[in-house]
Short mmCIF file of C-alpha atoms and ligand atoms in Angstrom, two decimals:
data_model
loop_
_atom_site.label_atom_id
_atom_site.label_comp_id
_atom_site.label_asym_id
_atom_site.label_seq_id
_atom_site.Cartn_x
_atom_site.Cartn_y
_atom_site.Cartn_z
CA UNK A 1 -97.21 -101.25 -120.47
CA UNK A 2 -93.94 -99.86 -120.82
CA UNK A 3 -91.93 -97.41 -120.82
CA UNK A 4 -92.34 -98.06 -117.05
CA UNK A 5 -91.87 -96.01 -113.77
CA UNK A 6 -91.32 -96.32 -109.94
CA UNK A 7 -88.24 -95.98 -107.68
CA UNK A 8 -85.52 -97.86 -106.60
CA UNK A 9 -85.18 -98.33 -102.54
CA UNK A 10 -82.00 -99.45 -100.62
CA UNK A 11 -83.22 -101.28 -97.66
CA UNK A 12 -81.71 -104.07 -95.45
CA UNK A 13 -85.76 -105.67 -95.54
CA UNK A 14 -86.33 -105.27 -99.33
CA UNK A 15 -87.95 -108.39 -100.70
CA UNK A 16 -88.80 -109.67 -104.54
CA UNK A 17 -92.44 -109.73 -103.34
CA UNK A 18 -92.11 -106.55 -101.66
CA UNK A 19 -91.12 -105.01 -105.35
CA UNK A 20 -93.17 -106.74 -107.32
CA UNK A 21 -96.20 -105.73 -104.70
CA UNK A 22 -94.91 -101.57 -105.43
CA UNK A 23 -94.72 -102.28 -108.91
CA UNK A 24 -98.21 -102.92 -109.37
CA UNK A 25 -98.97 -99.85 -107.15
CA UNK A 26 -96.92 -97.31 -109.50
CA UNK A 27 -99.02 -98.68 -112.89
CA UNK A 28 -101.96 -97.99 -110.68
CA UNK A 29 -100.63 -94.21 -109.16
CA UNK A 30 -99.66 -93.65 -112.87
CA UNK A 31 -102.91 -94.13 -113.86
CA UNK A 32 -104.54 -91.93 -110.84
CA UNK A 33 -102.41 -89.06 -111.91
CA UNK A 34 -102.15 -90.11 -115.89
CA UNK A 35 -98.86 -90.33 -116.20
CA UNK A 36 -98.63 -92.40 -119.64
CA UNK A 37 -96.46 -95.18 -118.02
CA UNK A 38 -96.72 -98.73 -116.85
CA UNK A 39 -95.15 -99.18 -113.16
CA UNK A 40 -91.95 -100.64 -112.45
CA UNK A 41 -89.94 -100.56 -108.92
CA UNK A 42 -86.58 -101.73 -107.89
CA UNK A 43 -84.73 -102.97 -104.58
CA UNK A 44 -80.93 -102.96 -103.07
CA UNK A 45 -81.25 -105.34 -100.30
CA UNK A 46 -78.76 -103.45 -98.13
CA UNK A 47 -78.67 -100.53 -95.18
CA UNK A 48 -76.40 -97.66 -97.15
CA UNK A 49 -75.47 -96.74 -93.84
CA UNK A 50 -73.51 -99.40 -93.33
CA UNK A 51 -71.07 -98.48 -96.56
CA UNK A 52 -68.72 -95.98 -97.13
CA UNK A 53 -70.35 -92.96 -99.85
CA UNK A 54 -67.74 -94.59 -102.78
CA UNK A 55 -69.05 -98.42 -102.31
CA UNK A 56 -72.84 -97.28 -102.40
CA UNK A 57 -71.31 -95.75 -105.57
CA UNK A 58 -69.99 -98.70 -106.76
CA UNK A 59 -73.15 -100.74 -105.66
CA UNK A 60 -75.02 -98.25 -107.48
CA UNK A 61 -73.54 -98.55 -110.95
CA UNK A 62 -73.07 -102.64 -110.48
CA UNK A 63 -76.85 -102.70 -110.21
CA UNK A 64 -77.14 -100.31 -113.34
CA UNK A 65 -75.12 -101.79 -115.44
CA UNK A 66 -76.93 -105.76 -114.37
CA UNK A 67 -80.23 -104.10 -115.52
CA UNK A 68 -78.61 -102.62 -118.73
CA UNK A 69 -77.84 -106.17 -119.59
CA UNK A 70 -80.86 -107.39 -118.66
CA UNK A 71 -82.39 -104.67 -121.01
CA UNK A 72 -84.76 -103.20 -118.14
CA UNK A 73 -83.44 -99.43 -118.21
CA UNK A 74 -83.63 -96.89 -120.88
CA UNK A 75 -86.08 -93.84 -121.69
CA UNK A 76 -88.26 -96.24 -123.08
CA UNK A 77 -88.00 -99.40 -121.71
CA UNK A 78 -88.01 -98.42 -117.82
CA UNK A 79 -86.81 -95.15 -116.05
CA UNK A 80 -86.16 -95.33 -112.10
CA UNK A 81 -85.87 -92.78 -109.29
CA UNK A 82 -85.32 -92.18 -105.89
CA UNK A 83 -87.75 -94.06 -102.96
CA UNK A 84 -86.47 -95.09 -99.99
CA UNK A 85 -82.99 -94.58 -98.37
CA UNK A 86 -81.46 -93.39 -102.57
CA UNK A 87 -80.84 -89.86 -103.64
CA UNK A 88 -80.63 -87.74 -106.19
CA UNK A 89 -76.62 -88.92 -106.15
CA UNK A 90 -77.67 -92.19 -106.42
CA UNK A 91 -79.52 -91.36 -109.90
CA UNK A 92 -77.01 -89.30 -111.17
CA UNK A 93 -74.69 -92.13 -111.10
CA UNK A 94 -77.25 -94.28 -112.78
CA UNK A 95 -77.39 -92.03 -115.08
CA UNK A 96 -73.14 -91.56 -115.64
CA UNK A 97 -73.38 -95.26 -115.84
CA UNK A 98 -76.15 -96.01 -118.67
CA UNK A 99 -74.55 -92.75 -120.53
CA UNK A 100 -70.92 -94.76 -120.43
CA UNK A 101 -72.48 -97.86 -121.58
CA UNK A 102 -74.79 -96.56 -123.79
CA UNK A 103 -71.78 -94.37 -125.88
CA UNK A 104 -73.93 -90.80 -124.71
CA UNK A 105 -77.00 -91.00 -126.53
CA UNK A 106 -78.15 -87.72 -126.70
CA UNK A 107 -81.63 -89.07 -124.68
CA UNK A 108 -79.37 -90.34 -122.04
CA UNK A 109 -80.57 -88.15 -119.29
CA UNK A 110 -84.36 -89.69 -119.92
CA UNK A 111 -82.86 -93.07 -118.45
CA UNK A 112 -83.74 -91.87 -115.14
CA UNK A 113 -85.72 -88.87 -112.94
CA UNK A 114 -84.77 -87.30 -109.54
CA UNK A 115 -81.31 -86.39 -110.48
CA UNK A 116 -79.74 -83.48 -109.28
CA UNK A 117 -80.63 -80.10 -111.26
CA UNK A 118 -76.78 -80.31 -113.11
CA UNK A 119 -77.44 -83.45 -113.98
CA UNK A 120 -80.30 -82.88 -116.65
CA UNK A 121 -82.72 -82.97 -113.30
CA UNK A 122 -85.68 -80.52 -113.06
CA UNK A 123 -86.53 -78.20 -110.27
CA UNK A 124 -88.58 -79.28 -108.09
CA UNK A 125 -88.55 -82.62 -108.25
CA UNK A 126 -86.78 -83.22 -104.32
CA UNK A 127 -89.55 -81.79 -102.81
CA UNK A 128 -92.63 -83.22 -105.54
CA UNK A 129 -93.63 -86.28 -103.70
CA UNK A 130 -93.84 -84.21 -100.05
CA UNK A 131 -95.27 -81.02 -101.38
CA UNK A 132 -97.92 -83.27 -103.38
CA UNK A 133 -98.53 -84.82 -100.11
CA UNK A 134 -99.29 -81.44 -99.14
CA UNK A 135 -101.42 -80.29 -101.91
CA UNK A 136 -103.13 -83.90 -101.42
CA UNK A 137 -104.32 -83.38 -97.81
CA UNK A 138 -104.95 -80.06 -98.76
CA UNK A 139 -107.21 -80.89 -101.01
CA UNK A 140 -109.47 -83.71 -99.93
CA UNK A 141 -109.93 -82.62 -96.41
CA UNK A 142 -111.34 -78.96 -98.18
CA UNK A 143 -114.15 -81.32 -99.33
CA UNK A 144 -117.01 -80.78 -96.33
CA UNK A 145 -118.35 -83.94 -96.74
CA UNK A 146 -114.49 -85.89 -96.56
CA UNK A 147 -113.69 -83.75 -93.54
CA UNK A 148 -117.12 -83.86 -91.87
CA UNK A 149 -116.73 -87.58 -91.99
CA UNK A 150 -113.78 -87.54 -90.39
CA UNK A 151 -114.73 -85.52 -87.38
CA UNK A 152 -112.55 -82.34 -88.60
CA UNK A 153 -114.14 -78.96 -88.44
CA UNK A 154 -115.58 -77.30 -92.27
CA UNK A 155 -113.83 -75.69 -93.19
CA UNK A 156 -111.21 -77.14 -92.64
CA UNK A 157 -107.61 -75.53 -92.56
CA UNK A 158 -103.74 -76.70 -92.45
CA UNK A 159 -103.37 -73.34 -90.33
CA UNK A 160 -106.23 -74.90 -87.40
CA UNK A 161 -104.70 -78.35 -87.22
CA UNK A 162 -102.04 -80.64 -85.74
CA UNK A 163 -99.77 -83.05 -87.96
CA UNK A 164 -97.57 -86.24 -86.73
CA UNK A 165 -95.14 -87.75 -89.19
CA UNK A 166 -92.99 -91.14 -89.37
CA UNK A 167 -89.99 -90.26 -91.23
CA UNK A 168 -88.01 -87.25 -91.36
CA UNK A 169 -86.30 -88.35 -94.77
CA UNK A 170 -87.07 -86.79 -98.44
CA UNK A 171 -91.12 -86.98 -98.31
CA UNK A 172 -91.61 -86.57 -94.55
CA UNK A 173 -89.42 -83.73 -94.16
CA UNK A 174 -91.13 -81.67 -97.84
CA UNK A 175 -94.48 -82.51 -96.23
CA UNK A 176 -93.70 -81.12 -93.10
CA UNK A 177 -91.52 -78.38 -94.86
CA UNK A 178 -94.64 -76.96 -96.31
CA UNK A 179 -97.34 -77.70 -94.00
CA UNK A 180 -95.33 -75.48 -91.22
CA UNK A 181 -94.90 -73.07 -94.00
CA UNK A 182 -98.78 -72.95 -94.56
CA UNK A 183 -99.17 -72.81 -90.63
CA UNK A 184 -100.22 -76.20 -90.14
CA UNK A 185 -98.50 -77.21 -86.22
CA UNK A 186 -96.07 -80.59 -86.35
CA UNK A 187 -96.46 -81.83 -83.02
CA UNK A 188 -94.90 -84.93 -83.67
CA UNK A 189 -91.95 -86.50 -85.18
CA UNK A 190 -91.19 -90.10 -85.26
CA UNK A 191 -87.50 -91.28 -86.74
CA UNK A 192 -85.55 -94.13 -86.41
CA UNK A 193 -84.23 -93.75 -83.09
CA UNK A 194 -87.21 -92.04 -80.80
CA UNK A 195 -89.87 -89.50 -81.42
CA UNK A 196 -89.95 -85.91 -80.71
CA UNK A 197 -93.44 -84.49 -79.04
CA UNK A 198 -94.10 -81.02 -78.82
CA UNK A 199 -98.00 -79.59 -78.14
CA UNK A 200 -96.21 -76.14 -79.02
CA UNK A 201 -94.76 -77.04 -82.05
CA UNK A 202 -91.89 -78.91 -83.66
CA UNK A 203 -88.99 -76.70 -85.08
CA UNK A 204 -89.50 -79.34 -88.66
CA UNK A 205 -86.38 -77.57 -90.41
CA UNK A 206 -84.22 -77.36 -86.84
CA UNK A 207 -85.25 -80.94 -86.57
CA UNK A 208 -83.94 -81.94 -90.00
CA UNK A 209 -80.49 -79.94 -89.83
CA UNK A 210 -80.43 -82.23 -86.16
CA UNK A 211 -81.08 -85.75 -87.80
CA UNK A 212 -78.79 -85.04 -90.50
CA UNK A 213 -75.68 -83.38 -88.30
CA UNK A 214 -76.32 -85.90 -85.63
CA UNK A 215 -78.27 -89.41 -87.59
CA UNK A 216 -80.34 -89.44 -84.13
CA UNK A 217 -83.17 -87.57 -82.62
CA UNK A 218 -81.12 -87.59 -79.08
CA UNK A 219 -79.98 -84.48 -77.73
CA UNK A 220 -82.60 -82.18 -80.24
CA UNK A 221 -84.02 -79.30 -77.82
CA UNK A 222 -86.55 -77.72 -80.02
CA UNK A 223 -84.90 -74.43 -79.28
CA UNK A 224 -84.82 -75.10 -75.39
CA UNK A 225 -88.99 -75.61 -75.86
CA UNK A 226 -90.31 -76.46 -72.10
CA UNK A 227 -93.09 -78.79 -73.53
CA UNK A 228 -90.72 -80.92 -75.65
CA UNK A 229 -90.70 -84.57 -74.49
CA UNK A 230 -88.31 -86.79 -76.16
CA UNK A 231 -89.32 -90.35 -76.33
CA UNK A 232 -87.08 -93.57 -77.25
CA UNK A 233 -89.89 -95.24 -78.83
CA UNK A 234 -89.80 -94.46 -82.94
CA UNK A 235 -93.35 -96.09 -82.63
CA UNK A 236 -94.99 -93.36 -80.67
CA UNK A 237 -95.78 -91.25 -82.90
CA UNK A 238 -98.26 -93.15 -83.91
CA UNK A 239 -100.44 -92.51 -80.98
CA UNK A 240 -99.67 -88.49 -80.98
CA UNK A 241 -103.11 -86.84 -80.62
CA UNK A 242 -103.33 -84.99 -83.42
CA UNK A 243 -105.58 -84.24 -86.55
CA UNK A 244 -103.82 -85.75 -89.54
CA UNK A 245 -101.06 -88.54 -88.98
CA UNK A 246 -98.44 -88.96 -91.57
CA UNK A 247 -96.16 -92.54 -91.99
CA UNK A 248 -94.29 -91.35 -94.70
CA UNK A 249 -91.33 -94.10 -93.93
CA UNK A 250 -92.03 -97.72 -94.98
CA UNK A 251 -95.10 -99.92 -95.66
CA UNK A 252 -96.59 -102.11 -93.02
CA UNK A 253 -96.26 -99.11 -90.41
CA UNK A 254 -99.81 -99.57 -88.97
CA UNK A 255 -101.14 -103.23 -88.50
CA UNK A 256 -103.95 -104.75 -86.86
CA UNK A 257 -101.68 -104.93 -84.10
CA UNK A 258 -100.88 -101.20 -83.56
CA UNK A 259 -104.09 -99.47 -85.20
CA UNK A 260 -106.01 -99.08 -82.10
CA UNK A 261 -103.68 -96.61 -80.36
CA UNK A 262 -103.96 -94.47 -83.36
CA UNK A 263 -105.51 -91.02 -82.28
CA UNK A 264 -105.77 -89.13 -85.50
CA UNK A 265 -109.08 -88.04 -87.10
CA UNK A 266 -106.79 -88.84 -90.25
CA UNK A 267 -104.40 -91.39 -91.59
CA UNK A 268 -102.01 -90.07 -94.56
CA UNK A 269 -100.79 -92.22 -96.24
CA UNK A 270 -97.18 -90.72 -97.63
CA UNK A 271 -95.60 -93.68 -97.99
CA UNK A 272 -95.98 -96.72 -100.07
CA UNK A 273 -98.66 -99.05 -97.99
CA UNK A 274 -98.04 -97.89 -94.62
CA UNK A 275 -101.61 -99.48 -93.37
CA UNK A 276 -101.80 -102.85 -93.80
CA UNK A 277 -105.46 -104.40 -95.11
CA UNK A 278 -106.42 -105.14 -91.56
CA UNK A 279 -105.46 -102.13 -90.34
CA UNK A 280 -107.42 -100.05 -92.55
CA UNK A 281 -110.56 -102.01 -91.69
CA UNK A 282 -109.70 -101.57 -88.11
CA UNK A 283 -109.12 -97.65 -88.69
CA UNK A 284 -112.14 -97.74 -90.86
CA UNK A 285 -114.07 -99.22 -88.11
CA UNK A 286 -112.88 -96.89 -85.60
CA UNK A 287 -114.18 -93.70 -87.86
CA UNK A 288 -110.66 -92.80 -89.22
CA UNK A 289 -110.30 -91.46 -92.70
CA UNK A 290 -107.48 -92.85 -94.55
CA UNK A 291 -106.12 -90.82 -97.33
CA UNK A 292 -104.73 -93.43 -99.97
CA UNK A 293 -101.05 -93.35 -101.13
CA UNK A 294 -102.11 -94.20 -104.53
CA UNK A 295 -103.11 -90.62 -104.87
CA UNK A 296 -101.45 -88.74 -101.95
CA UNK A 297 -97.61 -89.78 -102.50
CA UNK A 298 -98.38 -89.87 -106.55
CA UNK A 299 -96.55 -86.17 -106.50
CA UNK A 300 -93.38 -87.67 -107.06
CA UNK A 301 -93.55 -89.75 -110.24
CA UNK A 302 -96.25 -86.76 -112.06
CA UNK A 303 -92.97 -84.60 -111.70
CA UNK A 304 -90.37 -87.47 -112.59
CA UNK A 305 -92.71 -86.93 -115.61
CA UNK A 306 -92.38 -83.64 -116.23
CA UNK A 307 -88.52 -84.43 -115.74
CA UNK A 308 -88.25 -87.04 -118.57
CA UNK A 309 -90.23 -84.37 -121.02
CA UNK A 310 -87.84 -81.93 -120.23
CA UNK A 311 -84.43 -84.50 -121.01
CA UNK A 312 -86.16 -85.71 -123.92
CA UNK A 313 -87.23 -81.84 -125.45
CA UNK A 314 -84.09 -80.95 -124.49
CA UNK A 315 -85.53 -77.79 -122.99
CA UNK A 316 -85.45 -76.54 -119.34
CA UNK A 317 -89.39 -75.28 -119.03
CA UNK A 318 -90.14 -71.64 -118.84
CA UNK A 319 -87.04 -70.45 -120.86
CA UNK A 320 -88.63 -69.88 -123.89
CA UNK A 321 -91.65 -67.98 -122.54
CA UNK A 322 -90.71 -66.28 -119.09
CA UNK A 323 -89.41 -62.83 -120.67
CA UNK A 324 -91.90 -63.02 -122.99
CA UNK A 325 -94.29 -63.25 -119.63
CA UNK A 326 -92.93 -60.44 -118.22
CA UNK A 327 -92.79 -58.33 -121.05
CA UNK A 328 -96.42 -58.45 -121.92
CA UNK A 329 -97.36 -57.89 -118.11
CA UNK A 330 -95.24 -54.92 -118.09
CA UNK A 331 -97.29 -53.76 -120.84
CA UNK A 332 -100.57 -54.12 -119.25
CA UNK A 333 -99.38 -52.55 -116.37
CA UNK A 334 -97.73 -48.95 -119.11
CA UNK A 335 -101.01 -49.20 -120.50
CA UNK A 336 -102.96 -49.28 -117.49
CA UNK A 337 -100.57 -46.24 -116.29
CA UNK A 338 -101.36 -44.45 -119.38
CA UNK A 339 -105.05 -44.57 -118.14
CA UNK A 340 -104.52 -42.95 -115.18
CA UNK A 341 -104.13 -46.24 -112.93
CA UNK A 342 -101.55 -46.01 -109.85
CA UNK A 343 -99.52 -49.15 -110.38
CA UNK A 344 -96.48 -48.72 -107.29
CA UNK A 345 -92.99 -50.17 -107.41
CA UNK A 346 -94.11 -52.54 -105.19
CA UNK A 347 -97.18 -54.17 -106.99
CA UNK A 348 -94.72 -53.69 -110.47
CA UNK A 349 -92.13 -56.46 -108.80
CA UNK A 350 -95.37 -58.70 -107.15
CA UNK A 351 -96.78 -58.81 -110.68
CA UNK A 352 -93.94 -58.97 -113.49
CA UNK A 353 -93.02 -62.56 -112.93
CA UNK A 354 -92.46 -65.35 -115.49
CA UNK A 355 -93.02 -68.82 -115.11
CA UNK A 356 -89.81 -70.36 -114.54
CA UNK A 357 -89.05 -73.87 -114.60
CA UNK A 358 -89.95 -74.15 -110.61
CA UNK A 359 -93.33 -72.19 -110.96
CA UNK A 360 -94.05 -74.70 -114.19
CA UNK A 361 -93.53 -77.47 -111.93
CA UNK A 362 -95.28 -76.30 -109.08
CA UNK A 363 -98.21 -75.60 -111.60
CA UNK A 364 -98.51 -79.15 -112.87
CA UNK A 365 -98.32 -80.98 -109.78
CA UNK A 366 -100.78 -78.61 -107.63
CA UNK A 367 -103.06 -79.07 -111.00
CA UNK A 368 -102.49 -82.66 -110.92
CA UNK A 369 -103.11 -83.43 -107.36
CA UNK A 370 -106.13 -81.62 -107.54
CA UNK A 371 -107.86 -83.41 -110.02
CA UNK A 372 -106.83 -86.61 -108.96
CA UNK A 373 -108.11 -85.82 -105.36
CA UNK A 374 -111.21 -84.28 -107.04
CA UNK A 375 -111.76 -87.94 -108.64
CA UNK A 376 -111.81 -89.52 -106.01
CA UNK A 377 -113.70 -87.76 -103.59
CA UNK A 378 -116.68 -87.76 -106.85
CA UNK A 379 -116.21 -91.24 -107.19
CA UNK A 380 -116.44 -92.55 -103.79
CA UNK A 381 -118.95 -90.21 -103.21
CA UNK A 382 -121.13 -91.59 -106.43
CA UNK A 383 -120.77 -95.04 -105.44
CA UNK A 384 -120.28 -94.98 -101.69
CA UNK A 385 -117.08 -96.69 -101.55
CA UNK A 386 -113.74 -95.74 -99.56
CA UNK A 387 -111.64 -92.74 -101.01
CA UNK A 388 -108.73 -96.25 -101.08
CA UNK A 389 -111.25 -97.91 -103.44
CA UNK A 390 -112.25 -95.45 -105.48
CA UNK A 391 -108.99 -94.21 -106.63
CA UNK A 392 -108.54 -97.81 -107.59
CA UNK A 393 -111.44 -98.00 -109.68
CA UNK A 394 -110.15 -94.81 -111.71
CA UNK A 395 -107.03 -96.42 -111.83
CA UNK A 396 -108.20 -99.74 -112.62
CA UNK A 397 -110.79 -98.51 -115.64
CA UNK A 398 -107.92 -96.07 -116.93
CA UNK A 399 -105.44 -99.17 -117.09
CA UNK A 400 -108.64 -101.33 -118.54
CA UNK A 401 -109.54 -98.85 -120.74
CA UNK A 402 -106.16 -98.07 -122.49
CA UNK A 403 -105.25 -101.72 -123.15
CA UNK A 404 -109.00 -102.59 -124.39
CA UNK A 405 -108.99 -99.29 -126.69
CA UNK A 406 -105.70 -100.87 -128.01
CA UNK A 407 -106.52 -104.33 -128.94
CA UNK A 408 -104.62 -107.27 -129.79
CA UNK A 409 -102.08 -107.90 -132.65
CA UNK A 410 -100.60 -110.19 -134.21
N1 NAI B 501 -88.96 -90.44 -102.69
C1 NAI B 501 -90.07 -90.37 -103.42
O1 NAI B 501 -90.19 -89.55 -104.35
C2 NAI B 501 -91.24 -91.25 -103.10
C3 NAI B 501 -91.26 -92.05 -101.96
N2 NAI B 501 -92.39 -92.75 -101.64
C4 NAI B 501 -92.45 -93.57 -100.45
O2 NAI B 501 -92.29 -92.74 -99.30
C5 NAI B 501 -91.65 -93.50 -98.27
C6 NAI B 501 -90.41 -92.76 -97.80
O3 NAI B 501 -89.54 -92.58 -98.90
P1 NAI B 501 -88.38 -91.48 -98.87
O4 NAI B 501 -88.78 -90.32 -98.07
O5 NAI B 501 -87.96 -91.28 -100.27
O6 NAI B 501 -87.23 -92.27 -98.12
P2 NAI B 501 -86.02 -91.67 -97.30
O7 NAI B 501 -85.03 -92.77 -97.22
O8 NAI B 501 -85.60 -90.36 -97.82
O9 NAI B 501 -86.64 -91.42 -95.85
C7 NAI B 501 -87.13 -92.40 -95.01
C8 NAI B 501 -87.05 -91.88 -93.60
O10 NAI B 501 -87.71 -92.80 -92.72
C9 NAI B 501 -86.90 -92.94 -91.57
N3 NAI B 501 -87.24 -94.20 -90.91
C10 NAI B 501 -86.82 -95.45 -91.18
N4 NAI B 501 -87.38 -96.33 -90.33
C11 NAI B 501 -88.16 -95.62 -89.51
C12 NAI B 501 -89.01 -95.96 -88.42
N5 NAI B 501 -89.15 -97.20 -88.00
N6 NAI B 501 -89.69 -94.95 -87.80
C13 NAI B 501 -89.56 -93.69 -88.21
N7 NAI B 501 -88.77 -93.30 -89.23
C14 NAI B 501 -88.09 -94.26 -89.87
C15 NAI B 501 -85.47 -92.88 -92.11
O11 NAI B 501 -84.54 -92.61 -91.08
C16 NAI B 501 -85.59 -91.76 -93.11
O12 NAI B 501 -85.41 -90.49 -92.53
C17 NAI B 501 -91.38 -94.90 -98.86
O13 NAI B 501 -92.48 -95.72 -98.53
C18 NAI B 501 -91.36 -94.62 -100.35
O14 NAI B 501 -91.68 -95.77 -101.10
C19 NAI B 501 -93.52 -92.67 -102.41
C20 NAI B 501 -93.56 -91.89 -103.52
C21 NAI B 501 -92.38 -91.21 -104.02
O1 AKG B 502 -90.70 -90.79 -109.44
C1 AKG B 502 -90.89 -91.93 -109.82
O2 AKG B 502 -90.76 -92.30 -110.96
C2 AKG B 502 -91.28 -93.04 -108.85
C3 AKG B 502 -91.80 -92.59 -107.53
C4 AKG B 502 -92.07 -93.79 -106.70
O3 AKG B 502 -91.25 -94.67 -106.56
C5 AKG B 502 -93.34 -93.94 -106.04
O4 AKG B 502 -94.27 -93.17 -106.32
O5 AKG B 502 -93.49 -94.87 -105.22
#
């Protein structure tokens, strides 16, 4: 199915199978979130911290311009993004690259998603994949009968529960970002180097501005927190006693090795495979709900969506109707005066607001993330199968269903 989608990940343990493995995944998360793309995913078999900012630059647009030659980028042939340890600086140099080679073709910018915003990027995008993750947990654990069954109060709320994550980088930090914002409590923070463990809280945005001054979790104080307990063991986190744990780092996280120290009611899943088969069975077993990634980190690539629309229309969303917005609310609200109906300052600010391109994103991925969580709760539900297995039969009969519908020709 093409075009396709998925990211491209610099890591020192990338492997062909490890890619081809993803790739399958992102035809399958398309399909869960119907995005109308086959999936595609690429690797860099290198640590970027280990080269200077202007020879992952020149990395970057070797690898571009190998898969221009080999024909496997292009708006609609295959368009990448970010996954793990690439930016949005990586993509716009993919981008500058296929634009040189391709002599500017005024659907250039499609050749690629997650680019910074003055680089034909949308808003929204950096944080899609963590806020989905958000929306996603959100969302199925509101369902009485998902959280019942995983030991979890109903209702349930982000604001009554406790959150570990593996990962501080693009979707661990957004999904912590806006958990804390929705008063959910990190307690837990597993990076690279150690994890930080705090019953009272961990300061998530102190925290990042830390890891990203300092490239260690060593020395953070939490703002001088007396219950902060720094541990050397990355690892930990997995056993932090909390509601809801979140790998949102690399696959193979929790194995049949490791899943028995897992304390969560919840396992979710950010990143790409972070429980192994075993594990899940021995999670399963133990009464822990896993959330899959197929839906939960499919945030990401519904807005790399919305990005590629917007390159190839041309059109930044929201500017053609966000005045227009405005001015018809401010003419409820005259007429509504006219009628005798107080409408204050104050409520004529909270309620004249156009969509802008942000809100229009934030629209379609909350949307999005709903239904596909709805889906999968119904179907599992219907045929009393895992929330993992049901989002791969919608996935699967989706994928089935489009190429049947389509037939075969010549
Ligand atoms: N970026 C995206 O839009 C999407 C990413 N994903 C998946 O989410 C996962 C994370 O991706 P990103 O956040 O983009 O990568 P990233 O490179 O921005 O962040 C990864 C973070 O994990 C940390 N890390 C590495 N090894 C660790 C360990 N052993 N313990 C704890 N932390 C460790 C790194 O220091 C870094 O902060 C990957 O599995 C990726 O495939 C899935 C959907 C979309
Ligand atoms: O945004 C995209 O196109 C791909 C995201 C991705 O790599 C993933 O969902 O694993």
């Amino acid at each position: 199915m093409s075009p396709s989608k998925g990211g491209i990940r610099y890591a020192e343990s990338v492997t062909r199978e490890e890619v081809e493995a993803l790739a399958c995944l992102m035809t399958l998360k398309c399909a869960v979130v119907e995005v109308p793309y086959g999936g595609a995913k690429g690797g860099v078999a290198i640590n970027r911290g280990d080269y200077s900012p202007a020879e992952v630059e020149r990395i970057t647009r070797r690898f571009t311009t190998e898969l221009h030659r080999r024909h496997l980028i292009g708006p609609d042939v295959d368009v990448p993004a970010p996954d793990f340890g690439t930016t949005a600086g990586d993509m716009a140099h993919i981008k500058d690259t296929y634009m040189q080679l391709e002599g500017q073709s005024v659907f250039g910018a499609a050749c690629v998603t997650g680019k910074p915003v003055g680089q034909g990027g949308i808003r929204g995008r950096e944080e899609a994949t963590g806020l989905g993750v958000y929306f996603g947990i959100r969302e199925f654990l509101s369902n009485k009968a998902v959280a019942a069954g995983a030991g979890l109060p109903t209702p349930w709320s982000v604001a009554a529960s406790t959150f570990a994550i593996q990962g501080l980088g693009n979707v661990g930090y957004w999904a912590a970002h806006f958990i804390a914002k929705n008063g959910g409590r990190v307690t837990a923070v597993g990076e690279r180097d150690g994890t930080v463990l705090d019953a009272a809280g961990v300061d998530v945005e102190a925290l990042k501005a830390h890891l990203v001054a300092h490239k260690s979790v060593a020395g953070f104080t939490n703002g001088d927190s007396p219950s902060l307990v720094l541990v050397a063991d990355p690892a930990a986190v997995l056993a932090a006693d909390v509601d809801v744990l979140i790998p949102a780092a690399l696959e193979g996280a929790i194995t049949s090795a490791n899943a028995h120290v897992v304390r969560a009611k919840v396992v979710a899943e950010a990143a790409n495979g972070p429980v192994t088969a075993a594990a899940d069975d021995v999670l399963t077993a133990r009464g822990i709900t896993v959330l899959p990634d197929l839906v939960l980190n499919a945030g990401g690539v519904l807005v790399s969506y919305f990005e590629v629309s917007k390159a190839l229309a041309g059109l930044r969303f929201g500017r053609l109707t966000q005045r227009a917005e405005e001015a018809a609310m401010e003419n409820l609200l005259s007429t509504l005066q006219n009628h005798g109906i107080t409408i204050t300052d104050r409520d004529r600010r909270r309620l004249v607001i156009g969509a802008d391109e942000r809100a229009h994103v934030y629209s379609g991925l909350e949307d999005g993330m709903c239904a596909a969580c709805g889906e999968t709760v119904k179907v599992a539900a219907e045929k009393g199968i895992s929330l993992r297995i049901a989002a791969y039969y919608t996935a699967v009969s989706r994928v089935a269903n489009a190429l049947g519908s389509r037939g075969l020709w010549p």
